[in-house]
Amino acid sequence: GGRLQESAASIIMTVMFCARLARNDLLRPVGHLATYLHKWTEECDRRLLRMMSYINCSKEDRTIGFVGDTMDELWLGLFADADFAGDKADCRSTGGGFLALMGPNTFFPLGGISKKHGCVSHSTVEAEIVSLNTALRTLGIPSLDLWELILGRPVKLVVYEDNQATARIVETGKFAAMCHVKRTHGVQLSFLTEQLKRKTYELRDCHTKAMAADIFTKFFTDSVKWAHAIRLIGVCKPRDVDAVVASGAGNSAAAIPLVPESP
């Protein structure tokens, strides 16, 4: 095991609490390290050090949100994404979801999720189906009751998907080119199609550059791409807050053409 094995669990659980509460940009790295607590290695030491170094140099970063619309103009926006076989050990993918209260001039982060899949997918489309199902069940649908109570009216849940093949399969419920899916991911796909037909949610296309859930599925080595990714989920430094809000931060409808028109 690595040198930090004895203290790793305490460190990771502390960081995970902070990540879930206010720093969603930490969900992917801390979630990945948590899967290695029972098989800690020297490589895990290096990754833990890198994560803590990032936290140390980004302590000023905050998650921000803004509301500039009336209550009847707001809707819930759910972003879901997945990598493909990102875990080299067992070839499983990692899925991510991000929920925000949105409007023409509104972007308010509500929650994020980064979770390693419990099954192996044979293509990006299959991985996207698993992630979309997880995000809808754990973030999207449970939030509807709360926000309908807060806003005093039915609330529209808009799910943004950047993979057109996945969106098409979910809309039709047909997967002729993937005959095995019925026995593997069939339950998840059937649930998505059923809820779409019931109008529980609305499925919309999203540009890849506006996919806020991308940060929960993979690691970044390009600082420019990382800066863009954290901005999509509303994370920024205090000195940049005014500039971010003025430019229509995150995925508010004002960020066109990154996000399609409001529902």
C-alpha atoms as one frame of an Amber mdcrd trajectory, in Angstrom:
protein
   0.000   0.000   0.000   0.892   3.665  -0.255   2.349   5.761   2.550  -0.929
   7.684   3.024  -3.101   4.591   3.307  -3.843   4.982   7.041  -5.072   8.578
   6.762  -6.569   8.391   3.257 -10.103   7.479   4.382 -10.355  10.429   6.780
  -9.015  12.879   4.198 -11.240  11.627   1.401 -14.442  11.644   3.477 -13.751
  15.220   4.600 -13.166  16.372   1.037 -16.236  14.472  -0.181 -18.458  16.351
   2.276 -17.132  19.670   1.003 -17.456  18.551  -2.614 -21.111  17.635  -2.207
 -21.934  20.754  -0.248 -20.252  23.534  -2.215 -17.415  22.412  -4.494 -18.815
  20.108  -7.146 -15.585  20.398  -9.147 -14.017  17.992  -6.619 -16.596  15.214
  -7.020 -14.814  13.340  -9.801 -11.316  13.095  -8.251 -12.503  12.379  -4.708
 -15.044   9.840  -5.930 -12.392   8.065  -7.966  -9.986   7.896  -5.018 -12.743
   6.546  -2.769 -12.939   3.401  -4.920  -9.307   2.631  -4.038  -9.527   2.802
  -0.248  -9.426  -1.003  -0.011  -6.519  -1.327  -2.473  -4.446   1.800  -1.866
  -1.220   2.130  -3.845   1.651   4.572  -4.286  -0.131   5.910  -7.375  -3.084
   6.758  -5.120  -0.656   8.698  -2.916   0.347  10.776  -5.919  -3.245  11.431
  -6.955  -4.288  12.384  -3.433  -1.381  14.812  -3.203  -2.350  16.345  -6.539
  -5.972  16.798  -5.418  -4.992  18.382  -2.107  -2.549  20.684  -3.913  -5.371
  21.833  -6.179  -7.612  22.465  -3.174  -4.857  24.446  -1.482  -4.421  26.763
  -4.475  -8.159  27.167  -5.107  -9.439  27.825  -1.578 -10.947  31.116  -2.742
 -13.137  29.464  -5.374 -16.870  29.610  -4.760 -19.976  28.137  -6.301 -22.240
  30.982  -7.375 -25.720  31.306  -8.779 -27.965  34.160  -9.830 -31.688  34.623
 -10.377 -32.855  37.371 -12.699 -36.318  36.161 -13.691 -39.765  35.891 -12.151
 -40.869  32.580 -10.652 -43.073  31.679 -13.604 -40.100  31.826 -15.999 -37.950
  29.221 -14.226 -37.385  25.555 -15.043 -35.081  22.750 -13.916 -32.168  21.907
 -16.206 -30.526  18.495 -15.879 -27.266  17.633 -17.656 -26.073  14.028 -17.981
 -22.857  12.726 -19.487 -20.505   9.722 -19.399 -17.039   8.696 -20.469 -16.384
   5.330 -22.111 -14.495   2.620 -20.216 -12.615   5.271 -18.262 -11.543   2.886
 -15.528  -8.717   0.828 -17.010  -8.914  -1.815 -14.276 -12.420  -3.097 -15.050
 -13.364  -1.082 -18.185 -16.338   0.517 -16.485 -17.478   4.024 -17.326 -18.099
   6.960 -15.030 -21.320   8.927 -15.247 -22.078  12.460 -14.187 -25.147  14.582
 -13.626 -25.683  18.264 -12.880 -28.936  19.961 -11.863 -29.567  23.707 -11.955
 -32.470  26.096 -11.677 -32.535  27.915 -14.994 -34.263  30.721 -16.822 -33.602
  33.357 -19.503 -31.445  35.236 -16.971 -31.106  32.613 -14.255 -28.503  30.002
 -13.356 -28.498  28.526  -9.866 -26.634  25.229  -9.224 -28.597  22.708  -7.156
 -26.477  19.580  -7.161 -24.089  17.280  -8.971 -23.229  13.606  -9.053 -20.213
  11.619 -10.211 -20.586   7.867  -9.997 -18.785   4.883 -11.419 -21.156   2.614
 -13.329 -22.087  -0.743 -11.883 -22.026  -2.374 -15.306 -19.763  -2.493 -18.345
 -20.937  -0.692 -21.485 -19.843  -1.674 -24.975 -20.197   1.790 -26.491 -20.507
   5.454 -25.620 -24.247   5.287 -26.320 -24.734   2.545 -23.742 -22.701   4.483
 -21.177 -24.771   7.611 -21.861 -27.994   5.647 -21.277 -26.779   4.477 -17.868
 -25.726   7.994 -16.863 -28.952   9.568 -18.069 -30.962   7.027 -16.095 -28.931
   7.623 -12.927 -29.121  11.407 -13.192 -32.867  11.381 -13.841 -33.647   9.033
 -10.928 -31.327  10.562  -8.338 -31.353  14.262  -9.254 -34.096  15.185 -11.696
 -37.314  13.475 -10.640 -36.800  13.816  -6.838 -36.350  17.586  -7.305 -39.688
  18.045  -9.049 -41.792  17.659  -5.891 -39.679  20.152  -3.965 -39.646  22.843
  -6.634 -43.319  22.447  -7.449 -43.975  23.137  -3.763 -41.607  26.135  -3.711
 -42.852  27.704  -6.944 -46.486  26.737  -6.424 -46.943  25.396  -9.958 -45.943
  22.463 -12.194 -42.243  22.699 -13.041 -40.722  21.655 -16.343 -37.692  19.368
 -16.158 -35.476  19.737 -19.219 -32.775  17.109 -19.728 -29.848  18.137 -21.923
 -28.040  15.392 -23.874 -25.057  15.992 -26.160 -25.130  12.559 -27.827 -27.720
  12.558 -30.602 -27.674   8.774 -31.025 -28.525   8.323 -27.355 -31.322  10.878
 -27.562 -32.796   9.139 -30.604 -32.786   5.727 -28.929 -34.407   7.129 -25.783
 -37.110   8.864 -27.819 -38.017   5.769 -29.856 -37.163   3.012 -27.387 -35.717
   1.066 -30.307 -32.163  -0.246 -30.535 -32.011  -2.435 -33.648 -28.230  -2.110
 -33.955 -27.671  -3.206 -30.343 -29.651  -6.419 -29.926 -27.935  -7.246 -26.623
 -29.162  -4.093 -24.889 -32.524  -5.619 -23.995 -30.775  -8.047 -21.659 -28.174
  -5.607 -20.323 -29.368  -1.994 -20.185 -32.960  -2.728 -21.200 -34.551  -1.762
 -17.867 -32.781   1.600 -17.794 -33.676   2.407 -21.393 -37.305   1.372 -20.923
 -37.565   3.621 -17.863 -36.179   6.608 -19.774 -38.519   6.081 -22.722 -41.535
   5.550 -20.490 -40.951   8.708 -18.454 -40.359  10.710 -21.633 -43.710   9.558
 -23.044 -45.369  10.455 -19.749 -43.840  13.931 -20.137 -42.053  13.669 -16.807
 -39.161  15.382 -18.541 -38.302  16.949 -21.863 -35.223  15.826 -23.787 -33.225
  18.497 -25.604 -30.029  18.553 -27.625 -27.015  20.269 -26.079 -23.750  21.399
 -27.609 -20.759  19.403 -26.321 -19.056  22.603 -25.164 -22.041  23.381 -22.945
 -22.264  19.956 -21.299 -21.955  20.867 -17.621 -21.793  17.215 -16.528 -18.580
  16.645 -18.487 -16.479  17.649 -15.473 -17.900  14.714 -13.480 -16.858  12.023
 -15.952 -13.165  12.447 -16.720  -9.877  14.037 -15.710  -8.546  17.243 -17.277
  -4.948  18.088 -18.149  -5.609  21.282 -20.134  -5.960  24.328 -17.862  -8.073
  26.229 -20.411 -10.567  23.382 -20.727 -10.652  22.999 -16.958 -11.422  26.701
 -16.484 -14.301  26.360 -18.948 -15.573  23.195 -17.256 -15.742  24.678 -13.756
 -17.430  27.795 -15.088 -20.203  25.640 -16.558 -21.096  24.475 -13.038 -20.825
  27.972 -11.546 -17.439  27.687  -9.810 -15.240  30.775  -9.938 -13.029  33.056
  -7.860 -14.669  35.928  -5.921 -12.940  38.530  -8.092 -14.522  37.009 -11.202
 -18.112  36.873  -9.948 -19.267  40.124 -11.567 -17.702  39.231 -14.902 -19.185
  35.729 -14.864 -22.701  36.943 -14.056 -22.493  39.728 -16.633 -21.580  37.247
 -19.355 -24.462  34.899 -18.575 -22.490  32.380 -16.527 -22.787  28.662 -16.594
 -25.579  27.253 -18.700 -28.202  29.952 -18.343 -30.307  30.493 -21.412 -28.307
  33.666 -21.958 -25.285  31.497 -22.878 -26.547  30.937 -26.431 -25.360  29.378
 -28.707 -23.916  26.915 -26.166 -27.357  25.925 -24.960 -30.478  25.614 -27.140
 -33.383  27.983 -26.754 -35.392  27.967 -23.540 -38.332  25.543 -23.389
